């Protein structure tokens, strides 16, 4: 077709949402995808590290469109910083019929999606996720969040993109830690899905670091698992809650270490703690906890696991927005594919499980680091 620039792409899936149906596509050539997808008036918000690394491929798009470099820090996900970006958008002539385009990871996504949801009561946005966490997880599901002071993700709403374009070749430049963070988040979907998927990610884990096709198939499966619940419970009022498996403990670990343990790695420890608590409650048999741990620990090391003060850790857990009154609300498990949610107020049991697990991680971490 003369005159129409086509780019090679595969449609992965379409996701139904309360606002519109949106599509996830795989792309193989960033430059031509940008040329085909972007239209006049689109404004790009791009992770500054990605802009530097992919300067050549982005050159044409960044010459043609207004853009802002995003420094991917939690501090940028604040009212004060968002206000500055909105001020800039208005000054450069962004209008209701224009679109924002996010190129980056979860932070760039949250900033772009949140602004898109509130500006002019909602504008469209397009997403090029560039790290594993955003490609395998956060790109779908509609959630937008910013932080409120030091409280993470307290303000937000649901505003999906109109199109998501995944280029796995971006992942070649990820740091090992960011790569493992994405692997941890994928493990969580695979273990929630059941024994067969858990076995699959365990087998493919090492290969995923070096083989784009294996990695892409895992990303696709991860999105399929997430799609199955976000389509029936987009607003996270019921079934979707099980995706918080490993997250209460993971978030506490992220906060405690000031994000030195990145999200997905923290979640891979968090699932193990949730399992051990499930064993203590008689929900899960020890054999299953060990089997799952053997998968999870592929993703744990190397990692500087700190000495943790249990009281402070429990205090962090008590801040979880999903708790009800003074009771904890934990996502527990009866085994792979068998997740349940329950309230919990046995502080002595929680303390015992945390003592044992956190001590174990600390010792393993020292052992690993001294080898
Ligand atoms: N909205 C949602 O559904 C959702 C879901 C999960 C997480 N989140 C949010 O996302 C954030 C965490 O996401 P994240 O880990 O992607 O953070 P991030 O955006 O800071 O990315 C992590 C690092 O990866 C780098 N990076 C991205 N692409 C790269 C590439 N191709 N090559 C080299 N480096 C690259 C970034 O520059 C950054 O340093 C948190 O704020 C979390 O709350 C949102
Ligand atoms: Zn997560």
Short mmCIF file of N, CA, C and O in Angstrom, two decimals, residues 19 112-123 125 144 156-159:
data_model
loop_
_atom_site.label_atom_id
_atom_site.label_comp_id
_atom_site.label_asym_id
_atom_site.label_seq_id
_atom_site.Cartn_x
_atom_site.Cartn_y
_atom_site.Cartn_z
N UNK A 19 -13.95 1.93 29.91
CA UNK A 19 -13.90 3.11 29.05
C UNK A 19 -13.88 2.74 27.57
O UNK A 19 -14.59 3.31 26.77
N UNK A 112 1.97 9.48 33.33
CA UNK A 112 1.24 9.74 32.08
C UNK A 112 -0.24 9.37 32.22
O UNK A 112 -1.13 10.13 31.81
N UNK A 113 -0.50 8.21 32.81
CA UNK A 113 -1.90 7.77 32.90
C UNK A 113 -2.69 8.64 33.86
O UNK A 113 -3.86 8.96 33.62
N UNK A 114 -2.05 9.05 34.96
CA UNK A 114 -2.78 9.89 35.92
C UNK A 114 -3.12 11.25 35.29
O UNK A 114 -4.26 11.71 35.37
N UNK A 115 -2.13 11.85 34.63
CA UNK A 115 -2.40 13.15 33.98
C UNK A 115 -3.48 12.98 32.90
O UNK A 115 -4.40 13.78 32.79
N UNK A 116 -3.37 11.90 32.12
CA UNK A 116 -4.37 11.66 31.06
C UNK A 116 -5.77 11.52 31.64
O UNK A 116 -6.76 11.90 31.03
N UNK A 117 -5.85 10.96 32.85
CA UNK A 117 -7.18 10.72 33.43
C UNK A 117 -7.84 12.00 33.93
O UNK A 117 -9.05 12.08 34.00
N UNK A 118 -7.01 13.00 34.30
CA UNK A 118 -7.63 14.21 34.87
C UNK A 118 -7.64 15.40 33.91
O UNK A 118 -8.47 16.28 34.05
N UNK A 119 -6.74 15.42 32.94
CA UNK A 119 -6.71 16.60 32.07
C UNK A 119 -7.92 16.65 31.16
O UNK A 119 -8.24 15.68 30.48
N UNK A 120 -8.56 17.75 31.13
CA UNK A 120 -9.76 17.94 30.30
C UNK A 120 -10.76 16.81 30.51
O UNK A 120 -11.38 16.33 29.58
N UNK A 121 -10.85 16.33 31.74
CA UNK A 121 -11.71 15.18 32.13
C UNK A 121 -11.39 13.91 31.37
O UNK A 121 -12.24 13.07 31.15
N UNK A 122 -10.16 13.80 30.94
CA UNK A 122 -9.76 12.53 30.31
C UNK A 122 -9.33 12.69 28.87
O UNK A 122 -10.12 13.11 28.02
N UNK A 123 -8.06 12.34 28.60
CA UNK A 123 -7.58 12.31 27.20
C UNK A 123 -7.01 10.91 26.95
O UNK A 123 -6.74 10.16 27.89
N UNK A 125 -4.27 8.06 25.86
CA UNK A 125 -2.80 7.91 25.94
C UNK A 125 -2.36 6.58 25.36
O UNK A 125 -3.12 5.60 25.36
N UNK A 144 -4.09 3.89 37.69
CA UNK A 144 -3.18 5.04 37.66
C UNK A 144 -2.96 5.44 39.11
O UNK A 144 -3.91 5.45 39.89
N UNK A 156 -5.43 8.04 42.98
CA UNK A 156 -5.45 7.57 41.60
C UNK A 156 -6.83 7.16 41.14
O UNK A 156 -7.82 7.38 41.84
N UNK A 157 -6.88 6.60 39.96
CA UNK A 157 -8.16 6.14 39.42
C UNK A 157 -7.92 5.09 38.34
O UNK A 157 -6.84 4.50 38.30
N UNK A 158 -8.90 4.86 37.50
CA UNK A 158 -8.76 3.83 36.47
C UNK A 158 -8.88 4.47 35.09
O UNK A 158 -9.92 5.05 34.77
N UNK A 159 -7.83 4.43 34.32
CA UNK A 159 -7.85 5.08 33.01
C UNK A 159 -6.88 4.34 32.07
O UNK A 159 -5.68 4.61 32.07
#
